[in-house]
mmCIF file of C-alpha atoms in Angstrom:
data_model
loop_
_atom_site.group_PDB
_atom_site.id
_atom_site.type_symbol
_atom_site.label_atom_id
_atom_site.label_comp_id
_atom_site.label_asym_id
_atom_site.label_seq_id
_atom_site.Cartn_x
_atom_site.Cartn_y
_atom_site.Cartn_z
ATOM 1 C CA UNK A 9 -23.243 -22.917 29.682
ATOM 2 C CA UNK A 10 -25.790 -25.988 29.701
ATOM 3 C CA UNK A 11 -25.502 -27.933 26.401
ATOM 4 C CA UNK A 12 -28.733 -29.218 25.142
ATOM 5 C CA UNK A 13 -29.682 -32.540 24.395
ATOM 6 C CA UNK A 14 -29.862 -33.908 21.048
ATOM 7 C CA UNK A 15 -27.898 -34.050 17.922
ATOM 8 C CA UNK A 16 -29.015 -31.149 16.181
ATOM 9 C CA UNK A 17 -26.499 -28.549 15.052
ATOM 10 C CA UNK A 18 -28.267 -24.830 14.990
ATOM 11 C CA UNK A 19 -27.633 -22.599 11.812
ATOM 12 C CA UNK A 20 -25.350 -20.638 13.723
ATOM 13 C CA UNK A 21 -23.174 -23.401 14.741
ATOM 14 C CA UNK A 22 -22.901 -24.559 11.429
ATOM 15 C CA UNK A 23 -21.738 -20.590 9.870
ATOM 16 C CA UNK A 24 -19.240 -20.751 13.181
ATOM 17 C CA UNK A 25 -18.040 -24.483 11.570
ATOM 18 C CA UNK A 26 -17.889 -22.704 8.630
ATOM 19 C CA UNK A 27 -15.598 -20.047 9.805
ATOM 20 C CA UNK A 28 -12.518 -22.681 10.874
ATOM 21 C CA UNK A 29 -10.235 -24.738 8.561
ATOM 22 C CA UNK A 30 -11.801 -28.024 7.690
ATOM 23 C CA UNK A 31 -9.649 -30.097 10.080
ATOM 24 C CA UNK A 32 -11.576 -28.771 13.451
ATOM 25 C CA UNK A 33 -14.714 -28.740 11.285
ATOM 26 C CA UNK A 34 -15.925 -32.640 12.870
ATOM 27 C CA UNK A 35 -15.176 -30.784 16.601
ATOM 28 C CA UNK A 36 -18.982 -29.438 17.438
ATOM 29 C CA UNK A 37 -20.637 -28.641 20.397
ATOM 30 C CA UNK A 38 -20.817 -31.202 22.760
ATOM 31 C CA UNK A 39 -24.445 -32.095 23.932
ATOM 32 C CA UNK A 40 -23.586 -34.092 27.143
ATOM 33 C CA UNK A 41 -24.541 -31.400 29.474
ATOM 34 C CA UNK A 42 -21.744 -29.821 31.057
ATOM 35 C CA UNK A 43 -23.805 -27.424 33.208
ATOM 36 C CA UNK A 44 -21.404 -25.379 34.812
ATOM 37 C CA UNK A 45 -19.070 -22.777 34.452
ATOM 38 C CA UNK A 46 -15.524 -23.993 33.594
ATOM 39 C CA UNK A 47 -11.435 -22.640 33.153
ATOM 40 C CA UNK A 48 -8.741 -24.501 31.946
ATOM 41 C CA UNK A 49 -5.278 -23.372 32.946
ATOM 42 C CA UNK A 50 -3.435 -25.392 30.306
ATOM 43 C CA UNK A 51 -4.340 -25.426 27.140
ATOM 44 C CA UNK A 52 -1.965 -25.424 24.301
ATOM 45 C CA UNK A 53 -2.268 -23.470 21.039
ATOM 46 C CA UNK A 54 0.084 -23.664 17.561
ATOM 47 C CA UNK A 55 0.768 -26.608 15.398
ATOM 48 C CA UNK A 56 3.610 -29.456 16.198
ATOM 49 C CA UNK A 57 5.371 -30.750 13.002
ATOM 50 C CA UNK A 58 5.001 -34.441 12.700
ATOM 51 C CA UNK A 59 8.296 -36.336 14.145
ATOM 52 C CA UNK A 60 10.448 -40.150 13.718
ATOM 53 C CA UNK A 61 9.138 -40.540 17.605
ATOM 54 C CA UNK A 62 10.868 -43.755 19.377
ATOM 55 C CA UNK A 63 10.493 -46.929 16.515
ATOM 56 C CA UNK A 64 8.716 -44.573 13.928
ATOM 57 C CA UNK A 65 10.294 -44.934 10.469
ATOM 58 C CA UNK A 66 8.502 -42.286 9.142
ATOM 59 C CA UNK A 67 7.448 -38.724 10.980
ATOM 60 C CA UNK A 68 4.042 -39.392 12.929
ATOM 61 C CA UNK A 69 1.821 -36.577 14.819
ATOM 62 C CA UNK A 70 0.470 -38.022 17.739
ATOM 63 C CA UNK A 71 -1.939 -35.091 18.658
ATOM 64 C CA UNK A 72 -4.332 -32.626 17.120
ATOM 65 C CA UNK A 73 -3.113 -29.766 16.354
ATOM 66 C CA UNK A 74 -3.369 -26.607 18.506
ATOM 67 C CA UNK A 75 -5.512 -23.968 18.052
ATOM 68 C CA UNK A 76 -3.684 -21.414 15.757
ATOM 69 C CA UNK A 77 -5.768 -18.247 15.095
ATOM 70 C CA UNK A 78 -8.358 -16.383 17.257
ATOM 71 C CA UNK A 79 -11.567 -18.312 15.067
ATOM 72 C CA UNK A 80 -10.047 -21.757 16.084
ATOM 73 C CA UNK A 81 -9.294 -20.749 19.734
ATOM 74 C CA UNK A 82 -12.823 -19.460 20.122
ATOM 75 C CA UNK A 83 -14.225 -22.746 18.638
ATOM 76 C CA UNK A 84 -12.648 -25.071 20.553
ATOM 77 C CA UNK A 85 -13.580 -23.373 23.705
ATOM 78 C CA UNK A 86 -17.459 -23.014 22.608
ATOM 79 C CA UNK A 87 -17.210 -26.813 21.446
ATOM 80 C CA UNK A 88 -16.167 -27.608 25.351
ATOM 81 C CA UNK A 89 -18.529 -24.857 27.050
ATOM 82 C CA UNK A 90 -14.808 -23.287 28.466
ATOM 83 C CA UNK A 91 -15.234 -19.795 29.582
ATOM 84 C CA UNK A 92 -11.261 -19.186 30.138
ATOM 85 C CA UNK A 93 -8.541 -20.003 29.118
ATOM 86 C CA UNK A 94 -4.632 -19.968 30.053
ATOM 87 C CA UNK A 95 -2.618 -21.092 26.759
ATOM 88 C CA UNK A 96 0.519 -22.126 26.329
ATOM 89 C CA UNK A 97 3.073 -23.126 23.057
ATOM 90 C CA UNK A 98 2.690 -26.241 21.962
ATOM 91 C CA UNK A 99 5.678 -28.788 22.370
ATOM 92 C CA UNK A 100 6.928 -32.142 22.296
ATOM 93 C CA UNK A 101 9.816 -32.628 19.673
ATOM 94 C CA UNK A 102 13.259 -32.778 20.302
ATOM 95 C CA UNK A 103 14.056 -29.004 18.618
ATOM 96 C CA UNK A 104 14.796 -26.743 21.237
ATOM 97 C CA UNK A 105 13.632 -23.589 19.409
ATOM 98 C CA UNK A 106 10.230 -25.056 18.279
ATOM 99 C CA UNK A 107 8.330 -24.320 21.497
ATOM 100 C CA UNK A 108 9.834 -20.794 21.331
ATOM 101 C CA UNK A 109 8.243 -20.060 17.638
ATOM 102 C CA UNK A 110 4.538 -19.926 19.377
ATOM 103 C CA UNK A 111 5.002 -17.388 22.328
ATOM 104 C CA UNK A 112 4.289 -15.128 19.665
ATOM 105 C CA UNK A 113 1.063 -16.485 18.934
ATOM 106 C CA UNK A 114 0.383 -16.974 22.488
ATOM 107 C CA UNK A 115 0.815 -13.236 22.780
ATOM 108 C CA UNK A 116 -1.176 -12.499 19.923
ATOM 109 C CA UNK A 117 -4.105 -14.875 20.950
ATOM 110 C CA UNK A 118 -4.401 -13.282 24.509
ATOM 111 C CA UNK A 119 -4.553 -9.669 22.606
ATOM 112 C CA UNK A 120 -7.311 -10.794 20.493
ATOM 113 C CA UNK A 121 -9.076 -13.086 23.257
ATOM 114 C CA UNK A 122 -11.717 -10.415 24.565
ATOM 115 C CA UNK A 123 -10.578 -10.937 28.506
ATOM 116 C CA UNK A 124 -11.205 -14.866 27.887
ATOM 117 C CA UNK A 125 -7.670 -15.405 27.067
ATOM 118 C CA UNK A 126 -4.376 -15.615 29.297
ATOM 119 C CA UNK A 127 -0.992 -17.131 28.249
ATOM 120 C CA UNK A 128 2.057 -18.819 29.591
ATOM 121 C CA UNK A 129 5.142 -18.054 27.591
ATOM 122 C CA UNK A 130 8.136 -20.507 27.094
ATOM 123 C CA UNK A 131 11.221 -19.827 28.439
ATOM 124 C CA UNK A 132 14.287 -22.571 29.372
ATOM 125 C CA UNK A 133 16.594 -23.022 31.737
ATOM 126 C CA UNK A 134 19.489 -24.342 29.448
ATOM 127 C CA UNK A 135 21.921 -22.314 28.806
ATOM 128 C CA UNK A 136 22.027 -23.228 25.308
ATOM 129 C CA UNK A 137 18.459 -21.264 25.481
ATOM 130 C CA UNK A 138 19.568 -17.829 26.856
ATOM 131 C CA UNK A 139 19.071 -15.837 24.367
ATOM 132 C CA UNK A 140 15.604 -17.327 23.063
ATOM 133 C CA UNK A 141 14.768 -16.935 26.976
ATOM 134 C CA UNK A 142 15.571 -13.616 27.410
ATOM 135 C CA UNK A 143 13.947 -12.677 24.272
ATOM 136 C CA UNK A 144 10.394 -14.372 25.750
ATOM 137 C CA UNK A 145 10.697 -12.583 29.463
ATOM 138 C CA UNK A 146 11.041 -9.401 26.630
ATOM 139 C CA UNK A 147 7.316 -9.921 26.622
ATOM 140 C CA UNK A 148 6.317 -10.493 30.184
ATOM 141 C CA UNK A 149 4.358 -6.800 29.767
ATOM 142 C CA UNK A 150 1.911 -7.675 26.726
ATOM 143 C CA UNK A 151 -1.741 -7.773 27.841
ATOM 144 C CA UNK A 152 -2.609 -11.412 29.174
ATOM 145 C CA UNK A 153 0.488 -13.074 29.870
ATOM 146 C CA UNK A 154 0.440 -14.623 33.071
ATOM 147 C CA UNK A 155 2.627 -17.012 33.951
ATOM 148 C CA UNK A 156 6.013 -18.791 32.499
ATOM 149 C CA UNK A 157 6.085 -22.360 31.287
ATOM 150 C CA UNK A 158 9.013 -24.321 31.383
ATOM 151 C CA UNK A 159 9.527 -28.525 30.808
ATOM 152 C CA UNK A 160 12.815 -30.979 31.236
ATOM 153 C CA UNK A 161 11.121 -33.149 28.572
ATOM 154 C CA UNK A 162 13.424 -31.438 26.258
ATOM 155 C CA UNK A 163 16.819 -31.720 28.405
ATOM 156 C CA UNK A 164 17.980 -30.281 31.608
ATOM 157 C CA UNK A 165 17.340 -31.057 35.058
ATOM 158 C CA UNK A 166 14.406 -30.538 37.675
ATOM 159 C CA UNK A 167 16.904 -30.856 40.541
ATOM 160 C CA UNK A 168 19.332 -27.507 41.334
ATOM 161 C CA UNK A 169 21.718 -29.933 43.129
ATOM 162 C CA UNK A 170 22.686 -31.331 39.622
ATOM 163 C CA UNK A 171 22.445 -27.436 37.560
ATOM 164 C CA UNK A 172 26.062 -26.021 36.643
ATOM 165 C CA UNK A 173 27.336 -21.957 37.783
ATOM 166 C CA UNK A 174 25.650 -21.223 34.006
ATOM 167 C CA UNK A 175 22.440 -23.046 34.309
ATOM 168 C CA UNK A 176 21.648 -21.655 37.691
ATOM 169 C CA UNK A 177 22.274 -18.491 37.134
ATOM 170 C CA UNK A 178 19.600 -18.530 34.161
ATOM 171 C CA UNK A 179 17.277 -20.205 36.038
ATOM 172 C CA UNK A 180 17.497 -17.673 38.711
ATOM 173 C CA UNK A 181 16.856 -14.972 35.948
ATOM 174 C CA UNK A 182 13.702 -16.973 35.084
ATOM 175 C CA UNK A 183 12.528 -16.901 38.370
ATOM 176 C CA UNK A 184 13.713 -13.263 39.084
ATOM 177 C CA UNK A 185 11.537 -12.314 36.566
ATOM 178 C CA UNK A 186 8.254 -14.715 37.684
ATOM 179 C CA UNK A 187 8.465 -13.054 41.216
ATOM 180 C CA UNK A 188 8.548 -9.141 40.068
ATOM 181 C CA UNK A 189 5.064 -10.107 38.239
ATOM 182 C CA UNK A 190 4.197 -12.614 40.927
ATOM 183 C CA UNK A 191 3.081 -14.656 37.927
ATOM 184 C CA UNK A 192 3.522 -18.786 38.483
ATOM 185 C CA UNK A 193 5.962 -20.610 36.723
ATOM 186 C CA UNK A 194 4.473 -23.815 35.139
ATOM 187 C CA UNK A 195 6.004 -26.837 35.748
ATOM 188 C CA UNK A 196 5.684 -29.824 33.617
ATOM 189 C CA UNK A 197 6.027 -33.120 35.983
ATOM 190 C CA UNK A 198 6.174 -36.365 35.095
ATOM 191 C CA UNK A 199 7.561 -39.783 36.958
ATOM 192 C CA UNK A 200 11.368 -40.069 36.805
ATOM 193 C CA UNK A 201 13.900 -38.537 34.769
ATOM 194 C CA UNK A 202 13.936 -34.849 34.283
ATOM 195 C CA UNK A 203 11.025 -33.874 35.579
ATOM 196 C CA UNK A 204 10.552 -36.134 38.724
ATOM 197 C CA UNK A 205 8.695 -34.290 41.610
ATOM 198 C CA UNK A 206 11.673 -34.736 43.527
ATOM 199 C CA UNK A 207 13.966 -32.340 41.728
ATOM 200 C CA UNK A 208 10.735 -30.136 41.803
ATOM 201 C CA UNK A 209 10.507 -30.749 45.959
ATOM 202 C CA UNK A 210 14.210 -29.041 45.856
ATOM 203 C CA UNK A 211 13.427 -26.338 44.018
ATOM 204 C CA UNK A 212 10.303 -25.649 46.167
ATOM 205 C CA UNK A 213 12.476 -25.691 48.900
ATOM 206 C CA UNK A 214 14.924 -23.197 48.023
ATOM 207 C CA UNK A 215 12.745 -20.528 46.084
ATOM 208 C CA UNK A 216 8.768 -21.874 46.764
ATOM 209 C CA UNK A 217 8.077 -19.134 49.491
ATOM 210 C CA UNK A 218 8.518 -16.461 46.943
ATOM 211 C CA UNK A 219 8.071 -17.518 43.611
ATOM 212 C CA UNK A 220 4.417 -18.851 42.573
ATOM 213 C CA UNK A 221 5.161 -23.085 41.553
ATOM 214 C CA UNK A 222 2.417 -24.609 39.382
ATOM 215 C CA UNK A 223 3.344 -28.247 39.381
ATOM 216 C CA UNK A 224 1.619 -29.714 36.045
ATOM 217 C CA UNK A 225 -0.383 -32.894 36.396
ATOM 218 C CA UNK A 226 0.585 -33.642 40.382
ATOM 219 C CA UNK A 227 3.803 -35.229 39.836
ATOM 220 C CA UNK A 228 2.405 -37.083 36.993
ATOM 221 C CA UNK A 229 2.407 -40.711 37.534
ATOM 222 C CA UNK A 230 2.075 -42.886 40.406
ATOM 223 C CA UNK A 231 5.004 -42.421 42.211
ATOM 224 C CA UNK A 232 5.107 -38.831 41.717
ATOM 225 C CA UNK A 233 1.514 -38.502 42.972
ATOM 226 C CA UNK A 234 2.265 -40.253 46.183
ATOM 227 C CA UNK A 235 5.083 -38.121 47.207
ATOM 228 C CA UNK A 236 3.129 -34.961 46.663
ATOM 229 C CA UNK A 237 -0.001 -36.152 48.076
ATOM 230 C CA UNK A 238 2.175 -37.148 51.454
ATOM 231 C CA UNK A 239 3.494 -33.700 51.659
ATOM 232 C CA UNK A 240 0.635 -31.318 50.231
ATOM 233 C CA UNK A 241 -0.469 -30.517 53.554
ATOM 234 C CA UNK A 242 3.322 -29.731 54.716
ATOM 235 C CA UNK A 243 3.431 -27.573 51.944
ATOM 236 C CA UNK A 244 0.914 -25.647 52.395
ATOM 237 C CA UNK A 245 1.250 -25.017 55.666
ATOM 238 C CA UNK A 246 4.958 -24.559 55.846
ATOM 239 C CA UNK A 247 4.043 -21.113 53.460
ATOM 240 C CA UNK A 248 5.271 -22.368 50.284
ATOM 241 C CA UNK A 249 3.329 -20.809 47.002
ATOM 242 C CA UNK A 250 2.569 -24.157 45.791
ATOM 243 C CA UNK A 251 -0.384 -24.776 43.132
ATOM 244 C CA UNK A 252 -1.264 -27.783 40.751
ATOM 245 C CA UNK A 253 -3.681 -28.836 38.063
ATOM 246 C CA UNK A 254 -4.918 -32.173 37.868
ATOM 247 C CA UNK A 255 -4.675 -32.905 34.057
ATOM 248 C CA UNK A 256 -3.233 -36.353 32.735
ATOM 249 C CA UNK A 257 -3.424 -37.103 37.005
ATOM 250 C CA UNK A 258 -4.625 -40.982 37.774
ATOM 251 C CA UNK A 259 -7.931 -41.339 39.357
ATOM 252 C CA UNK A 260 -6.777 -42.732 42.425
ATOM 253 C CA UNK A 261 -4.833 -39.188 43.166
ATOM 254 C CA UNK A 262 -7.387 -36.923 42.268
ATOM 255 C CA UNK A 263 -9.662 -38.564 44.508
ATOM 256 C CA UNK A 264 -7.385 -38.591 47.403
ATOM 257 C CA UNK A 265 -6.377 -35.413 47.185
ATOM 258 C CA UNK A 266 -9.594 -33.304 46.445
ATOM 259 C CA UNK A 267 -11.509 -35.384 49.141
ATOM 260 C CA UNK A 268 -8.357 -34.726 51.925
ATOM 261 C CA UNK A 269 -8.899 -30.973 50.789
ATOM 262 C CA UNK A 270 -12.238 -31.376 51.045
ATOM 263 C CA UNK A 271 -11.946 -32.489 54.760
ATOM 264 C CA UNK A 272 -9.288 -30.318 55.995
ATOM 265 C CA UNK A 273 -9.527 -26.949 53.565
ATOM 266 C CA UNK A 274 -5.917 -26.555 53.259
ATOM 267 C CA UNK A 275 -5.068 -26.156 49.788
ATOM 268 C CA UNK A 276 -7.931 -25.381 48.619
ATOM 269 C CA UNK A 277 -7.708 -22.465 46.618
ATOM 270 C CA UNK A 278 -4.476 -23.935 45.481
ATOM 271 C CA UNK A 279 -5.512 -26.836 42.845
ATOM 272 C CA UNK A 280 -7.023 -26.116 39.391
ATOM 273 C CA UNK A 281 -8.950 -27.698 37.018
ATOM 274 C CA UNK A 282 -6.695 -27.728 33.155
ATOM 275 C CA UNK A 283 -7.737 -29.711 30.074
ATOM 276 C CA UNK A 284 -3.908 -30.078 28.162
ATOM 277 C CA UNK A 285 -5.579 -30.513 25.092
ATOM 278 C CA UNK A 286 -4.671 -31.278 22.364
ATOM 279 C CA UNK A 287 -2.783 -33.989 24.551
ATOM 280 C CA UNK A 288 -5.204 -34.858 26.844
ATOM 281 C CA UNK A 289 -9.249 -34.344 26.578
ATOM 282 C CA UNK A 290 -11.513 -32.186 27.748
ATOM 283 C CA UNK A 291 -14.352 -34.238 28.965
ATOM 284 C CA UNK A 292 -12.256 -36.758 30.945
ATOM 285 C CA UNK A 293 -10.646 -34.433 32.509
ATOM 286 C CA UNK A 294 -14.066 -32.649 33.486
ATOM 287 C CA UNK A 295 -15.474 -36.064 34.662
ATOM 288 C CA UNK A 296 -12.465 -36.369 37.467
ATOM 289 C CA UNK A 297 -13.224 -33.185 39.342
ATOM 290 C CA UNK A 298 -17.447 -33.301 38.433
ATOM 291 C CA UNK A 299 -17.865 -37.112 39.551
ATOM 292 C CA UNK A 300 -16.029 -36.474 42.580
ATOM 293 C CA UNK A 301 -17.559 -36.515 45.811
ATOM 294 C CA UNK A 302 -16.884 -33.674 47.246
ATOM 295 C CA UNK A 303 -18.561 -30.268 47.729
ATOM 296 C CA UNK A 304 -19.894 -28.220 45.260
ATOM 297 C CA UNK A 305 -17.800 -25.752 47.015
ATOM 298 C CA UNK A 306 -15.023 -27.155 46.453
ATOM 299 C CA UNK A 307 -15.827 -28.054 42.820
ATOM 300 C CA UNK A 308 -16.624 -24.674 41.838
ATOM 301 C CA UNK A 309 -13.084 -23.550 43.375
ATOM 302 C CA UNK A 310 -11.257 -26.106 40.990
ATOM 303 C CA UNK A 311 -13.523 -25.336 37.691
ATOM 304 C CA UNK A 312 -13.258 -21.153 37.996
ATOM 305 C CA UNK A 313 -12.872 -19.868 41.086
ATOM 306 C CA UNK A 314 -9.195 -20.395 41.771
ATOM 307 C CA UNK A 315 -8.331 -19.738 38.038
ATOM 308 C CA UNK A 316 -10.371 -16.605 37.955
ATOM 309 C CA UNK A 317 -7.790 -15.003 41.384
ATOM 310 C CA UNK A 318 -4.802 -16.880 40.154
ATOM 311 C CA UNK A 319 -4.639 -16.260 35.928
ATOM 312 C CA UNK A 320 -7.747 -14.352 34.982
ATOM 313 C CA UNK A 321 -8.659 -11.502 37.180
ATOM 314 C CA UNK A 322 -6.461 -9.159 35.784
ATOM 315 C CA UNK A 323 -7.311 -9.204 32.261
ATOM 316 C CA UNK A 324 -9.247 -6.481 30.652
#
C-alpha cells in the first residue's frame, strides 16, 4: 500500500482514529511512502504494567503499550501499511506468569484477524512453569497459532549442557509439541547471559534438523551477530531448520548478511523481515532491509514472501 504525500488526514481515517482509545489516537498513517507490500513476524500485542526497572524508584513503562483488541491491532497495522502479522504476548517484567496472561488474547486476536493475523504463544522451559506451559500447548489447535515463543530474559538457560533431568525434560515437551505442528519456536537472543547465541548453537545442534529455530534479532548484539553470521552458511547447508528476523539487529549485520545471501542464495528463504514493536519501530526497521543493496528479489523474500510460506499460508 503506497502512502500518499502530504499531511492531510481523510474523513475516514479520522472515524478509524475515532474508533481506538485515545492513547493510539496521535499514531496515523504514515505518509513517507512505504510502497510495498510488507509482514512482520514479531509483533507484540497486550499491555505491560509499569515496573521499579534497574535504579527506578518508582514503577516506569518503557514502551507503548501493545495492541489489545481487534480495532487497535487493525490500526496499528494500517498506520504502518503491514499486511500480516505474527503476534506474540507482550513481556519484559520479572513475573513469570505475566507473559502467560496474553496467549489468550493472542488467540483471540488471530480468531478475529480476517486471515491477517497469526500468533506465537508463550510457553517456558522452567520447571517452575509446567503447568502454565502445558496449559498454552492446550491451544496449539486454535485457528492462527503458528509458532511458540519462548525467552531466558526471565530466568533459565539457552544452553542444554547447563538444564537439570526436570528442565530438559520440559523443554523436550516444548519442542515435542513444535515438531508435530512443524510450527517454529521463537527464540529471543541477545549478547551474553541467558540468551547468548551460543547456548542457542547447542540447542541447534542437538534438535535443529527437526524442529523449526527462529533465532530473534540474529544473536542480538555484536558478538552474537558475528558468530551467527560465520556459521549461517554451515547451517544451512549442514540441513538444520534455522530461520531469523532481523529486528533490533545492528546495521553492520544486516548488511553483511543479506548481501552474502544475496551473492550465494543460501538462506534465502530463511530470514524475515519483523518490526518488535512496541519495543522497537516500524520504520527503522523497514529502512534496514529497503536501503539495502541488494535485489529486489531478495527484498521481497524478507518483506512477505518468506513470511507468507513460513507463518501465513495456512490461515483462512
Amino acid at each position: 500500500m503506497m502512502h500518499q504525500a502530504g499531511s492531510s488526514v481523510s474523513l475516514s481515517k479520522v472515524e478509524s482514529i475515532a474508533r481506538v482509545p485515545e492513547e493510539y489516537a496521535h499514531d496515523i498513517p504514515l505518509t513517507m511512502g512505504f510502497g510495498r507490500k510488507v509482514f512482520s513476524v514479531h509483533n507484540h500485542v497486550g499491555h505491560l504494567e509499569p515496573w521499579p526497572f534497574y535504579e527506578s524508584e518508582v514503577p516506569v513503562s518503557p514502551a507503548d503499550p501493545g495492541p489489545a483488541t481487534a480495532e487497535e491491532l487493525d490500526h496499528f497495522m494500517k498506520c504502518r501499511g503491514m499486511e500480516k502479522t505474527l503476534i506474540i504476548p507482550n513481556y519484559g517484567i520479572p513475573v513469570q506468569a505475566q507473559p502467560f496472561s496474553h496467549n489468550e488474547l493472542v488467540v483471540r486476536l488471530c480468531r478475529q484477524g480476517g486471515g491477517k493475523v497469526a500468533g506465537a504463544l508463550w510457553v517456558s522451559g522452567l520447571p517452575q512453569n509446567r503447568e502454565l506451559t502445558e496449559n498454552a500447548l492446550t491451544l496449539l489447535e486454535e485457528p492462527g497459532i503458528a509458532a511458540l515463543k519462548m525467552s531466558y530474559l526471565l530466568g533459565g538457560t539457552a544452553d542444554p549442557r547447563k538444564w537439570d533431568e526436570a528442565t530438559t525434560k520440559l523443554h523436550e515437551t516444548i519442542f515435542r509439541a513444535a515438531m508435530e505442528k512443524d510450527i517454529p519456536i521463537h527464540f529471543h537472543t541477545s549478547p551474553g547471559g541467558g540468551s547468548d547465541i551460543l547456548g542457542f548453537f547447542e540447542i541447534i545442534k542437538r534438535w535443529g534438523k527437526e524442529l523449526k529455530i527462529h533465532l530473534v534479532h540474529m544473536g542480538g548484539g555484536v558478538s552474537g551477530h558475528i558468530r551467527l553470521l560465520s556459521r549461517w552458511s554451515e547451517l544451512i547447508e549442514g540441513g538444520y531448520r534455522v530461520y531469523l528476523d532481523t529486528s533490533w539487529a545492528i546495521g553492520f549485520a544486516v548488511r553483511k548478511l543479506l548481501q552474502e545471501v544475496d551473492r550465494t542464495g543460501i538462506g534465502a528463504d530463511r530470514i524475515m523481515f519483523g518490526c518488535d514493536e512496541p519495543w522497537s519501530d516500524y520504520e527503522s526497521e523497514f529502512w534496514k532491509i529497503q536501503g539495502a543493496r541488494i535485489s529486489e528479489e531478495i527484498k521481497e523474500r524478507i518483506f512477505w514472501g518468506n513470511a507468507q510460506e513460513q507463518y501465513f499460508s495456512k490461515l483462512a
